[in-house]
Amino acid sequence: SHPPLCPPGIKCGGVLSAPSGNFSSPNFPGLYPYETECTWLIVVAEGSSVVLSFSHFELEYHDACAYDYLQVYNGAARDRGNLLGTFCGHSPPPPFSSAWHVMAVVFRSDRHVAKHGFAAAYRKDACGGQLTGLSGEITSPRYPESYPNDAECRWSIGGASGGGPLTLVFADFQMEGGQGCGFDYVALFDGPTVTAPRLGRYCGSARPPRTVSSTPQLLIIFKSDFNIGGRGFKAHFYSAGECQEVFTTIKGNFSSPQYPNFYPNNLKCQWSIQLPPGYRVKVFFLDMELEGRSSLTGGCDYDHLSAFDGGTEDGSLLGRWCGRESLAPVTSRSNQLLLVLHTDRNTAKRGFSISYVGVVPMNVSCTRTDFHIQIPVQSLAQLERNRIYLGTPSCAAQVAGRSFKIHTRFDTCGTESQRRNNTSVIVSTLYIDFSVGDQEDIHQYEVQCEPKRKEALVTLIAGPDPSRLSQAENLVDAQQQEGEAMDAREIKSQDTSDIVFISICILAGLLMVIAVVGLVLL
C-alpha cells in the first residue's frame, strides 16, 4: 500500500522542552508520508546538554542522502555551521550529545519511495557528554551561576573520523582554589580516558592556558566537593589542523575550515605567517563571505576576520572584515602577520580563500641616467645571482658584500620611457626567479624612475600566480626603512653622473662664451 501524502494537522515536529522525551517520524512504525518536512527543536536547561539516540532507523537510501534524509544540528536548525550530520538508509546515526542546551532534528521525505522512518529518544544531561562536532562550547553546571556541590562531569571530545588535534580555550574560569587543586578542579587528559597523559589540573580564578591535544580526542573532568563553589567555567573547543597553522614559506595560500562549504560555528582560528627578517607579508583576498554586519551597531560584531601586524593579537590591527566584500590587498609593516577568524554560535557562511606572498626587501633609487637596486643577500640566500635580473637575464645582479646589486643605465636592460600623469618616467621590470624544477615561480616588480626629480618607485606586479594576484601596490616607503642602508660612498657614487652632467653643461657654456668673444674680435 502506498503511504498517504502528509494530511493536514498531522503531528510533525515542534519544540520539545521536557527534561527527556521521545519522538518519531509521522505514522511510525508505519510508512512515513511523501513530501513531508518536520523540524524538532529540543531545548533543555541552560548549562546542560542534550543526549540524542535512535532506537529504529529506516529511510530511503541514496549515496548523498539527496532524497529522504534526517539531519541533526548542534543548535538551531538550518544553520549549516551547526550541522552534525545528514543520514539516510538503514544505518542509524550514532548517539549525539549537543555542545550546548539546544539541538535540532530535521526529517524530510520526497515524492517517491517511503520507508518506516525512525524513532528517537533524548534526555537532558546535567553535565558532560560525548561531543563529536568540529567545534563547540562547554560550561560548568548552572554557569554563570554558582555550580552545585558534589558534582562530577565528564566531556569526551572528538573521535570523529578524520579529526585532527583539538584546541581548548577557556573564556571564563572561577572555582574554589587550594594547593594542589584538591577540592574543586578541572582536569584535562590527552585522550578518551583518565589513563591518557594528563595535560593539566586547574582551580582558583586564573584562566588555564590554551591547550592543544596531540590526539583527536580530549577528556575534560570537572569535580566539586561538598562546600565552597564559584562561577565555574566557560570554554570552547575546535579541531586544530586547518584552524591553527603557521606558514614560513615565501608564498602560500589557505582557507577557512571546510571552505568552500560553510565553516563551523564557535571557532577561533589563527593563521600566522612568519617570513625571514626584512620581508613584508602581502595578503590577497581571493574570496570572502562571512556573516554580515550587526544591524544595530553596523560593526563586525558576529563572525569576523582580523589581521594583525606581527605574530600576536597585541600587534596593530591592519583590518577587521565581515560580510561579503571585495577587499584590497593588505601588507604588513614587519616580517610577520597574524590572521584570526572568530565565528559565533550561529549563522555560518562560505568563508574565505587567501593567498599571500613575501615582498622582498630592497632599496631602489635612481639618478638622471641610472637605476640602482640593492637587495640583502640574506633575503634571497637560496638563490644564485643570475636568478635576479632587470629586464633581461643578461642584466643579472652582482654580489657586493652582503647585497645583490644591479647598477645599470637607462638605455640598457629593457628599460623604456613612458608618460604617466603627464610626467616622463623610465620603467623596467625586476625579475626574481624562485622556480624549482618544472614549477615556474617568478616574482615581478616594476621599477620606475622620474629622472627630473630622481625619485624611484617599486611595485609588486606579479607574485605566485599573476592571473590571480594582479593588484599592485607602491612598496617603496617601507622598503627604504627596512632595507639595508647604503653607506655614504655608495650614495656619492650614485650622484657622480649628476656631477658629470653639470660639468658638461658648464663646459658647454664656457665654449659658447669663447666662441662669441672670438666672433666679436674677428
Coordinates of C-alpha atoms in Angstrom, one line a residue:
S1 CA 0.0 0.0 0.0
H2 CA 1.1 3.5 -0.8
P3 CA 1.7 5.9 2.2
P4 CA -0.6 8.9 2.2
L5 CA 0.5 12.4 1.5
C6 CA 1.0 14.2 4.7
P7 CA -2.6 15.1 5.8
P8 CA -3.3 18.4 7.3
G9 CA -2.9 18.6 11.0
I10 CA -0.6 15.6 11.3
K11 CA 1.7 15.9 14.3
C12 CA 5.1 16.6 12.9
G13 CA 7.9 18.4 14.6
G14 CA 7.7 21.0 17.3
V15 CA 9.5 22.3 20.4
L16 CA 10.5 19.6 23.0
S17 CA 11.3 21.3 26.3
A18 CA 10.8 18.5 28.9
P19 CA 14.0 17.1 30.5
S20 CA 13.5 13.9 28.4
G21 CA 11.2 12.5 25.8
N22 CA 10.7 10.5 22.6
F23 CA 9.7 11.5 19.0
S24 CA 9.4 9.7 15.7
S25 CA 8.7 10.2 12.0
P26 CA 4.9 10.6 11.1
N27 CA 2.9 7.4 11.1
F28 CA 5.8 5.4 12.7
P29 CA 6.0 2.4 12.8
G30 CA 4.0 2.6 9.5
L31 CA 5.4 4.1 6.3
Y32 CA 6.0 7.8 6.5
P33 CA 4.1 10.1 4.1
Y34 CA 5.6 11.6 0.9
E35 CA 6.7 15.3 0.6
T36 CA 7.0 15.9 4.4
E37 CA 9.3 18.1 6.3
C38 CA 9.4 18.1 10.1
T39 CA 11.7 20.0 12.5
W40 CA 12.0 19.2 16.2
L41 CA 13.8 21.8 18.3
I42 CA 15.0 20.3 21.6
V43 CA 15.6 22.9 24.4
V44 CA 16.8 21.9 27.9
A45 CA 18.0 24.0 30.8
E46 CA 21.0 26.3 30.0
G47 CA 24.2 24.8 31.2
S48 CA 23.0 21.3 30.3
S49 CA 23.4 19.4 27.1
V50 CA 21.1 17.2 25.0
V51 CA 21.8 13.5 24.6
L52 CA 20.1 12.0 21.5
S53 CA 19.9 8.4 20.4
F54 CA 18.0 6.3 17.8
S55 CA 16.2 3.0 18.5
H56 CA 15.0 2.5 14.9
F57 CA 16.1 4.0 11.6
E58 CA 15.0 3.1 8.1
L59 CA 14.9 5.8 5.3
E60 CA 15.2 5.6 1.5
Y61 CA 18.8 5.2 0.6
H62 CA 20.9 7.5 -1.6
D63 CA 24.7 7.9 -1.7
A64 CA 24.4 11.6 -0.9
C65 CA 21.1 11.3 1.0
A66 CA 19.5 13.6 -1.6
Y67 CA 16.0 12.0 -1.5
D68 CA 14.8 11.3 2.1
Y69 CA 17.0 12.3 4.9
L70 CA 17.4 13.2 8.6
Q71 CA 19.7 16.0 9.8
V72 CA 21.0 16.6 13.3
Y73 CA 22.1 20.2 14.2
N74 CA 24.2 21.3 17.2
G75 CA 21.9 24.2 17.9
A76 CA 19.2 25.9 15.8
A77 CA 18.2 24.2 12.6
R78 CA 19.1 25.2 9.1
D79 CA 22.4 26.7 10.2
R80 CA 25.0 24.6 8.3
G81 CA 27.8 25.7 10.6
N82 CA 26.0 23.6 13.3
L83 CA 25.2 20.5 11.2
L84 CA 26.4 17.4 12.9
G85 CA 25.4 15.0 10.1
T86 CA 22.9 14.0 7.4
F87 CA 21.6 10.4 7.4
C88 CA 19.6 8.0 5.3
G89 CA 19.3 4.3 4.5
H90 CA 19.3 1.6 7.2
S91 CA 22.3 2.6 9.4
P92 CA 21.2 4.5 12.4
P93 CA 23.0 7.7 13.3
P94 CA 25.4 7.4 16.3
P95 CA 24.3 8.8 19.7
F96 CA 24.8 12.6 19.8
S97 CA 25.5 15.0 22.7
S98 CA 25.0 18.7 21.9
A99 CA 27.6 21.3 22.7
W100 CA 25.0 23.4 24.4
H101 CA 21.4 23.2 25.6
V102 CA 19.8 23.3 22.1
M103 CA 19.6 20.6 19.5
A104 CA 17.5 20.4 16.3
V105 CA 16.5 17.4 14.2
V106 CA 15.1 17.8 10.6
F107 CA 13.3 15.0 8.7
R108 CA 12.4 15.3 5.0
S109 CA 10.8 13.0 2.5
D110 CA 10.4 13.4 -1.3
R111 CA 7.6 12.3 -3.5
H112 CA 8.8 8.7 -4.1
V113 CA 9.6 5.6 -2.0
A114 CA 8.7 5.6 1.6
K115 CA 10.1 3.6 4.5
H116 CA 9.2 3.0 8.1
G117 CA 11.1 6.0 9.4
F118 CA 12.8 6.5 12.7
A119 CA 12.2 6.5 16.5
A120 CA 14.4 8.7 18.7
A121 CA 14.8 9.5 22.4
Y122 CA 16.5 12.4 24.1
R123 CA 17.4 13.4 27.6
K124 CA 18.9 16.3 29.5
D125 CA 22.5 15.6 30.6
A126 CA 23.2 17.7 33.7
C127 CA 26.8 18.0 32.5
G128 CA 29.3 16.2 30.4
G129 CA 28.7 14.1 27.3
Q130 CA 30.2 12.9 24.1
L131 CA 30.9 15.8 21.7
T132 CA 31.7 14.8 18.2
G133 CA 31.4 18.2 16.3
L134 CA 34.3 20.1 14.8
S135 CA 33.7 22.8 17.4
G136 CA 31.6 23.6 20.4
E137 CA 31.2 25.2 23.8
I138 CA 31.1 23.6 27.3
T139 CA 30.2 25.2 30.6
S140 CA 30.1 24.0 34.2
P141 CA 26.6 23.2 35.5
R142 CA 24.4 26.3 36.1
Y143 CA 27.0 28.6 34.6
P144 CA 27.3 31.6 35.1
E145 CA 25.5 30.9 38.4
S146 CA 27.5 29.1 41.1
Y147 CA 28.0 25.4 40.3
P148 CA 26.5 22.8 42.6
N149 CA 28.4 20.9 45.3
D150 CA 29.4 17.2 44.9
A151 CA 29.2 17.4 41.1
E152 CA 31.3 15.3 38.7
C153 CA 31.1 15.9 34.9
R154 CA 33.0 14.2 32.0
W155 CA 33.2 15.6 28.5
S156 CA 34.8 13.4 25.9
I157 CA 35.5 15.5 22.8
G158 CA 36.5 14.2 19.4
G159 CA 36.5 10.8 18.0
A160 CA 35.0 11.9 14.6
S161 CA 36.6 10.4 11.6
G162 CA 39.4 12.5 10.1
G163 CA 39.6 14.7 13.1
G164 CA 42.8 16.5 14.0
P165 CA 44.3 17.6 17.3
L166 CA 41.9 19.6 19.5
T167 CA 42.3 23.1 20.9
L168 CA 40.6 24.1 24.1
V169 CA 40.4 27.7 25.2
F170 CA 38.8 28.9 28.5
A171 CA 36.9 32.1 28.1
D172 CA 36.0 32.3 31.8
F173 CA 37.2 30.5 34.9
Q174 CA 36.4 30.9 38.6
M175 CA 36.5 27.9 41.1
E176 CA 37.5 27.2 44.6
G177 CA 41.2 27.3 44.9
G178 CA 43.6 25.4 47.1
Q179 CA 47.1 24.0 46.9
G180 CA 47.3 21.1 44.5
C181 CA 43.7 21.7 43.4
G182 CA 42.4 19.0 45.8
F183 CA 38.9 20.5 46.3
D184 CA 37.2 21.7 43.1
Y185 CA 39.1 21.3 39.9
V186 CA 39.1 20.8 36.1
A187 CA 41.4 18.1 34.7
L188 CA 42.4 17.6 31.1
F189 CA 43.6 14.4 29.5
D190 CA 45.2 13.8 26.1
G191 CA 42.9 11.0 25.0
P192 CA 39.5 9.5 25.7
T193 CA 40.1 8.2 29.2
V194 CA 41.8 9.1 32.5
T195 CA 44.6 6.6 31.6
A196 CA 45.8 9.0 28.9
P197 CA 48.5 11.6 29.7
R198 CA 47.3 14.4 31.9
L199 CA 47.5 17.8 30.2
G200 CA 46.7 19.9 33.3
R201 CA 44.7 20.3 36.5
Y202 CA 43.3 23.7 37.3
C203 CA 41.4 25.6 40.0
G204 CA 41.2 29.1 41.5
S205 CA 40.5 32.2 39.4
A206 CA 43.4 32.2 36.9
R207 CA 42.3 31.1 33.4
P208 CA 44.0 27.9 32.3
P209 CA 46.3 28.3 29.3
R210 CA 45.2 27.4 25.7
T211 CA 45.6 23.6 25.5
V212 CA 46.2 21.6 22.3
S213 CA 45.9 17.8 22.4
S214 CA 48.3 15.5 20.5
T215 CA 45.5 13.1 19.6
P216 CA 42.0 13.7 18.0
Q217 CA 40.4 13.1 21.5
L218 CA 40.3 15.1 24.7
L219 CA 38.8 14.3 28.1
I220 CA 37.7 17.1 30.4
I221 CA 36.7 16.3 34.0
F222 CA 35.0 18.8 36.3
K223 CA 34.7 17.9 40.0
S224 CA 33.4 19.9 43.0
D225 CA 33.5 18.9 46.7
F226 CA 30.9 19.4 49.5
N227 CA 31.3 23.2 50.1
I228 CA 32.6 26.5 48.7
G229 CA 31.8 27.0 45.0
G230 CA 32.3 29.6 42.3
R231 CA 31.0 30.8 39.0
G232 CA 32.6 27.8 37.2
F233 CA 33.9 28.0 33.7
K234 CA 33.1 28.5 30.1
A235 CA 35.3 27.0 27.4
H236 CA 35.2 26.4 23.7
F237 CA 37.0 23.8 21.6
Y238 CA 37.7 23.2 18.0
S239 CA 39.6 20.8 15.8
A240 CA 43.0 22.2 15.1
G241 CA 44.8 21.4 11.8
E242 CA 43.2 23.7 9.2
C243 CA 42.2 26.1 12.0
Q244 CA 45.7 26.6 13.6
E245 CA 48.6 27.0 11.1
V246 CA 52.0 28.6 10.8
F247 CA 53.5 29.4 7.4
T248 CA 57.2 30.2 6.9
T249 CA 57.5 29.8 3.1
I250 CA 57.8 32.9 0.8
K251 CA 54.3 32.3 -0.6
G252 CA 51.3 30.2 0.3
N253 CA 47.5 30.0 0.4
F254 CA 44.9 28.8 2.9
S255 CA 41.2 29.0 3.6
S256 CA 38.7 28.8 6.3
P257 CA 37.8 25.4 7.7
Q258 CA 35.7 23.3 5.2
Y259 CA 35.8 26.0 2.5
P260 CA 34.0 26.4 0.1
N261 CA 31.4 24.6 2.3
F262 CA 30.1 26.5 5.3
Y263 CA 32.6 26.9 8.2
P264 CA 31.7 25.6 11.7
N265 CA 30.4 27.9 14.4
N266 CA 32.1 28.8 17.6
L267 CA 35.6 28.9 16.2
K268 CA 38.7 30.9 16.9
C269 CA 41.2 30.1 14.2
Q270 CA 44.7 31.6 13.7
W271 CA 47.0 31.6 10.7
S272 CA 50.5 33.0 11.4
I273 CA 52.8 34.0 8.5
Q274 CA 56.4 34.3 9.6
L275 CA 58.9 35.3 7.0
P276 CA 62.7 36.0 7.2
P277 CA 63.8 39.4 8.5
G278 CA 63.3 42.3 6.1
Y279 CA 60.4 40.7 4.3
R280 CA 56.9 42.0 4.5
V281 CA 53.7 39.9 4.0
K282 CA 51.2 40.9 1.3
V283 CA 47.8 39.2 1.6
F284 CA 45.4 38.8 -1.2
F285 CA 41.7 38.1 -0.6
L286 CA 40.6 35.7 -3.4
D287 CA 37.1 35.1 -2.0
M288 CA 35.3 36.1 1.2
E289 CA 31.8 35.6 2.6
L290 CA 31.2 35.8 6.3
E291 CA 28.2 36.6 8.4
G292 CA 27.2 40.2 7.8
R293 CA 27.4 43.3 10.0
S294 CA 25.2 43.9 13.0
S295 CA 22.1 45.8 12.1
L296 CA 22.3 47.6 15.5
T297 CA 25.9 48.8 15.5
G298 CA 26.9 48.5 11.9
G299 CA 30.1 46.7 13.1
C300 CA 31.5 43.2 12.5
D301 CA 30.1 42.0 15.9
Y302 CA 29.4 38.4 14.9
D303 CA 31.7 36.4 12.6
H304 CA 34.8 38.4 11.6
L305 CA 38.3 38.1 10.2
S306 CA 41.1 40.3 11.7
A307 CA 44.7 40.9 10.5
F308 CA 47.4 42.0 13.0
D309 CA 50.9 43.2 12.3
G310 CA 53.3 40.9 13.9
G311 CA 52.8 37.5 15.5
T312 CA 50.2 38.2 18.2
E313 CA 46.9 39.9 18.7
D314 CA 48.7 42.6 20.6
G315 CA 50.1 43.9 17.3
S316 CA 48.5 46.8 15.5
L317 CA 45.2 46.0 13.8
L318 CA 45.6 46.1 10.0
G319 CA 41.9 45.4 9.3
R320 CA 38.7 43.7 10.5
W321 CA 36.2 42.4 8.0
C322 CA 32.9 40.5 7.7
G323 CA 30.0 40.0 5.3
R324 CA 30.6 39.7 1.6
E325 CA 33.3 42.1 0.5
S326 CA 35.8 42.5 -2.2
L327 CA 38.9 43.5 -0.3
A328 CA 42.1 45.3 -1.4
P329 CA 45.4 43.5 -0.6
V330 CA 46.9 44.1 2.9
T331 CA 50.6 44.5 3.5
S332 CA 52.3 44.1 6.9
R333 CA 54.8 46.5 8.3
S334 CA 57.0 43.7 9.7
N335 CA 58.0 40.2 8.6
Q336 CA 55.1 38.6 10.5
L337 CA 51.3 38.8 10.1
L338 CA 48.6 37.1 12.0
L339 CA 45.1 36.4 10.7
V340 CA 42.3 35.5 13.2
L341 CA 38.9 34.2 12.4
H342 CA 36.1 34.4 15.1
T343 CA 32.8 32.7 14.5
D344 CA 29.8 32.8 16.9
R345 CA 27.3 30.1 17.7
N346 CA 25.0 30.6 14.7
T347 CA 24.7 31.8 11.0
A348 CA 27.7 30.3 9.1
K349 CA 28.7 31.2 5.6
R350 CA 31.1 30.0 2.9
G351 CA 34.2 31.6 4.5
F352 CA 37.3 32.8 2.7
S353 CA 40.2 31.9 0.5
I354 CA 43.5 33.8 0.9
S355 CA 46.9 33.8 -0.9
Y356 CA 50.0 35.6 0.4
V357 CA 53.4 36.4 -0.9
G358 CA 56.5 37.7 0.8
V359 CA 57.6 41.1 -0.5
V360 CA 61.3 41.1 -0.9
P361 CA 63.1 43.9 0.9
M362 CA 65.0 46.1 -1.5
N363 CA 66.4 49.6 -1.9
V364 CA 65.6 51.1 -5.4
S365 CA 67.0 54.6 -6.2
C366 CA 67.9 56.4 -9.4
T367 CA 69.8 59.3 -10.8
R368 CA 69.1 61.1 -14.1
T369 CA 70.7 58.3 -16.0
D370 CA 70.9 55.1 -13.9
F371 CA 68.9 52.6 -11.8
H372 CA 70.5 51.4 -8.5
I373 CA 68.9 48.3 -6.9
Q374 CA 70.1 46.6 -3.8
I375 CA 68.7 43.5 -2.0
P376 CA 70.2 41.9 1.1
V377 CA 71.7 38.5 0.3
Q378 CA 70.1 37.0 3.4
S379 CA 66.7 37.7 2.0
L380 CA 67.4 35.5 -1.1
A381 CA 70.1 33.3 0.4
Q382 CA 68.9 30.3 -1.6
L383 CA 69.2 32.0 -5.0
E384 CA 72.1 32.3 -7.4
R385 CA 72.7 35.9 -8.6
N386 CA 71.6 35.1 -12.1
R387 CA 68.1 34.4 -10.8
I388 CA 67.8 38.1 -10.1
Y389 CA 67.8 40.4 -13.1
L390 CA 66.5 43.6 -14.5
G391 CA 64.6 43.4 -17.8
T392 CA 66.6 40.6 -19.4
P393 CA 68.7 37.7 -17.9
S394 CA 71.9 39.4 -19.3
C395 CA 71.3 42.2 -16.7
A396 CA 71.8 39.9 -13.7
A397 CA 72.7 41.1 -10.2
Q398 CA 76.3 41.2 -8.9
V399 CA 77.2 40.2 -5.3
A400 CA 78.9 43.0 -3.4
G401 CA 79.5 42.5 0.3
R402 CA 76.1 41.4 1.8
S403 CA 74.0 42.6 -1.0
F404 CA 72.8 41.7 -4.5
K405 CA 73.3 44.9 -6.6
I406 CA 72.1 46.0 -10.0
H407 CA 73.6 49.3 -11.3
T408 CA 72.5 50.0 -14.9
R409 CA 72.0 52.8 -17.3
F410 CA 68.5 53.7 -18.6
D411 CA 69.4 52.8 -22.2
T412 CA 70.0 49.1 -21.3
C413 CA 68.2 46.2 -19.6
G414 CA 64.8 46.5 -21.2
T415 CA 64.1 50.0 -19.8
E416 CA 61.6 52.1 -21.7
S417 CA 60.4 55.7 -21.4
Q418 CA 56.6 56.3 -20.7
R419 CA 54.4 59.2 -19.8
R420 CA 52.3 58.8 -16.7
N421 CA 50.3 61.6 -15.2
N422 CA 51.9 64.0 -17.8
T423 CA 55.3 63.1 -16.4
S424 CA 58.1 61.3 -18.2
V425 CA 59.2 58.2 -16.4
I426 CA 61.7 55.4 -17.0
V427 CA 60.2 51.9 -16.4
S428 CA 61.7 48.4 -16.2
T429 CA 60.8 45.0 -14.7
L430 CA 62.9 43.3 -12.0
Y431 CA 62.6 39.5 -12.0
I432 CA 63.3 37.3 -9.1
D433 CA 63.2 33.6 -10.1
F434 CA 62.2 31.2 -7.3
S435 CA 61.4 28.4 -9.8
V436 CA 62.3 24.8 -8.7
G437 CA 62.4 22.1 -11.3
D438 CA 59.3 22.2 -13.5
Q439 CA 57.5 24.5 -11.0
E440 CA 57.8 28.0 -12.5
D441 CA 57.6 30.7 -9.9
I442 CA 58.9 34.1 -11.0
H443 CA 58.1 37.2 -8.9
Q444 CA 58.0 40.5 -10.9
Y445 CA 58.5 44.0 -9.6
E446 CA 58.1 47.1 -11.7
V447 CA 60.8 49.7 -11.0
Q448 CA 60.1 53.2 -12.1
C449 CA 62.2 56.4 -12.1
E450 CA 61.3 60.0 -12.6
P451 CA 64.7 61.4 -13.7
K452 CA 64.0 65.1 -13.2
R453 CA 63.2 64.5 -9.5
K454 CA 65.4 61.4 -9.1
E455 CA 62.5 59.6 -7.4
A456 CA 62.2 55.8 -7.7
L457 CA 59.2 53.6 -7.0
V458 CA 59.0 49.8 -6.9
T459 CA 55.7 47.8 -7.2
L460 CA 55.0 44.1 -6.8
I461 CA 53.2 43.3 -10.1
A462 CA 53.2 39.5 -10.0
G463 CA 53.6 37.2 -7.1
P464 CA 52.9 33.4 -7.1
D465 CA 50.1 33.5 -9.6
P466 CA 49.9 36.5 -11.9
S467 CA 46.4 35.7 -13.1
R468 CA 45.0 36.0 -9.5
L469 CA 47.4 38.5 -7.9
S470 CA 47.0 41.3 -10.4
Q471 CA 46.7 44.2 -7.9
A472 CA 49.7 46.4 -7.5
E473 CA 50.9 48.5 -4.6
N474 CA 53.7 51.0 -4.1
L475 CA 56.2 49.5 -1.7
V476 CA 59.0 52.0 -1.6
D477 CA 58.4 53.7 1.7
A478 CA 58.6 50.7 4.0
Q479 CA 61.4 49.2 1.9
Q480 CA 63.5 52.3 2.3
Q481 CA 63.0 51.8 6.1
E482 CA 63.5 48.1 6.1
G483 CA 66.2 47.5 3.5
E484 CA 69.9 47.8 4.4
A485 CA 71.0 51.4 4.3
M486 CA 73.7 52.3 1.8
D487 CA 76.9 53.9 3.1
A488 CA 78.0 57.4 2.1
R489 CA 80.5 56.1 -0.5
E490 CA 77.7 54.3 -2.4
I491 CA 75.4 57.3 -2.3
K492 CA 78.3 59.5 -3.6
S493 CA 78.9 57.1 -6.4
Q494 CA 75.3 57.3 -7.4
D495 CA 75.5 61.0 -7.8
T496 CA 78.7 61.1 -9.9
S497 CA 76.5 61.0 -13.1
D498 CA 74.8 64.2 -11.9
I499 CA 78.2 65.9 -11.3
V500 CA 79.3 64.8 -14.8
F501 CA 76.1 66.1 -16.3
I502 CA 76.5 69.5 -14.6
S503 CA 80.2 69.7 -15.6
I504 CA 79.3 69.1 -19.2
C505 CA 76.7 71.9 -19.0
I506 CA 79.3 74.3 -17.6
L507 CA 81.9 73.4 -20.1
A508 CA 79.4 73.8 -23.0
G509 CA 78.6 77.3 -21.6
L510 CA 82.2 78.3 -21.5
L511 CA 82.8 77.1 -25.0
M512 CA 79.8 79.2 -26.2
V513 CA 81.2 82.3 -24.5
I514 CA 84.7 81.8 -26.0
A515 CA 83.1 81.3 -29.5
V516 CA 81.0 84.5 -29.2
V517 CA 84.0 86.5 -28.0
G518 CA 86.1 85.1 -30.9
L519 CA 83.5 86.2 -33.4
V520 CA 83.3 89.7 -32.0
L521 CA 87.1 90.1 -32.1
L522 CA 87.2 88.9 -35.7

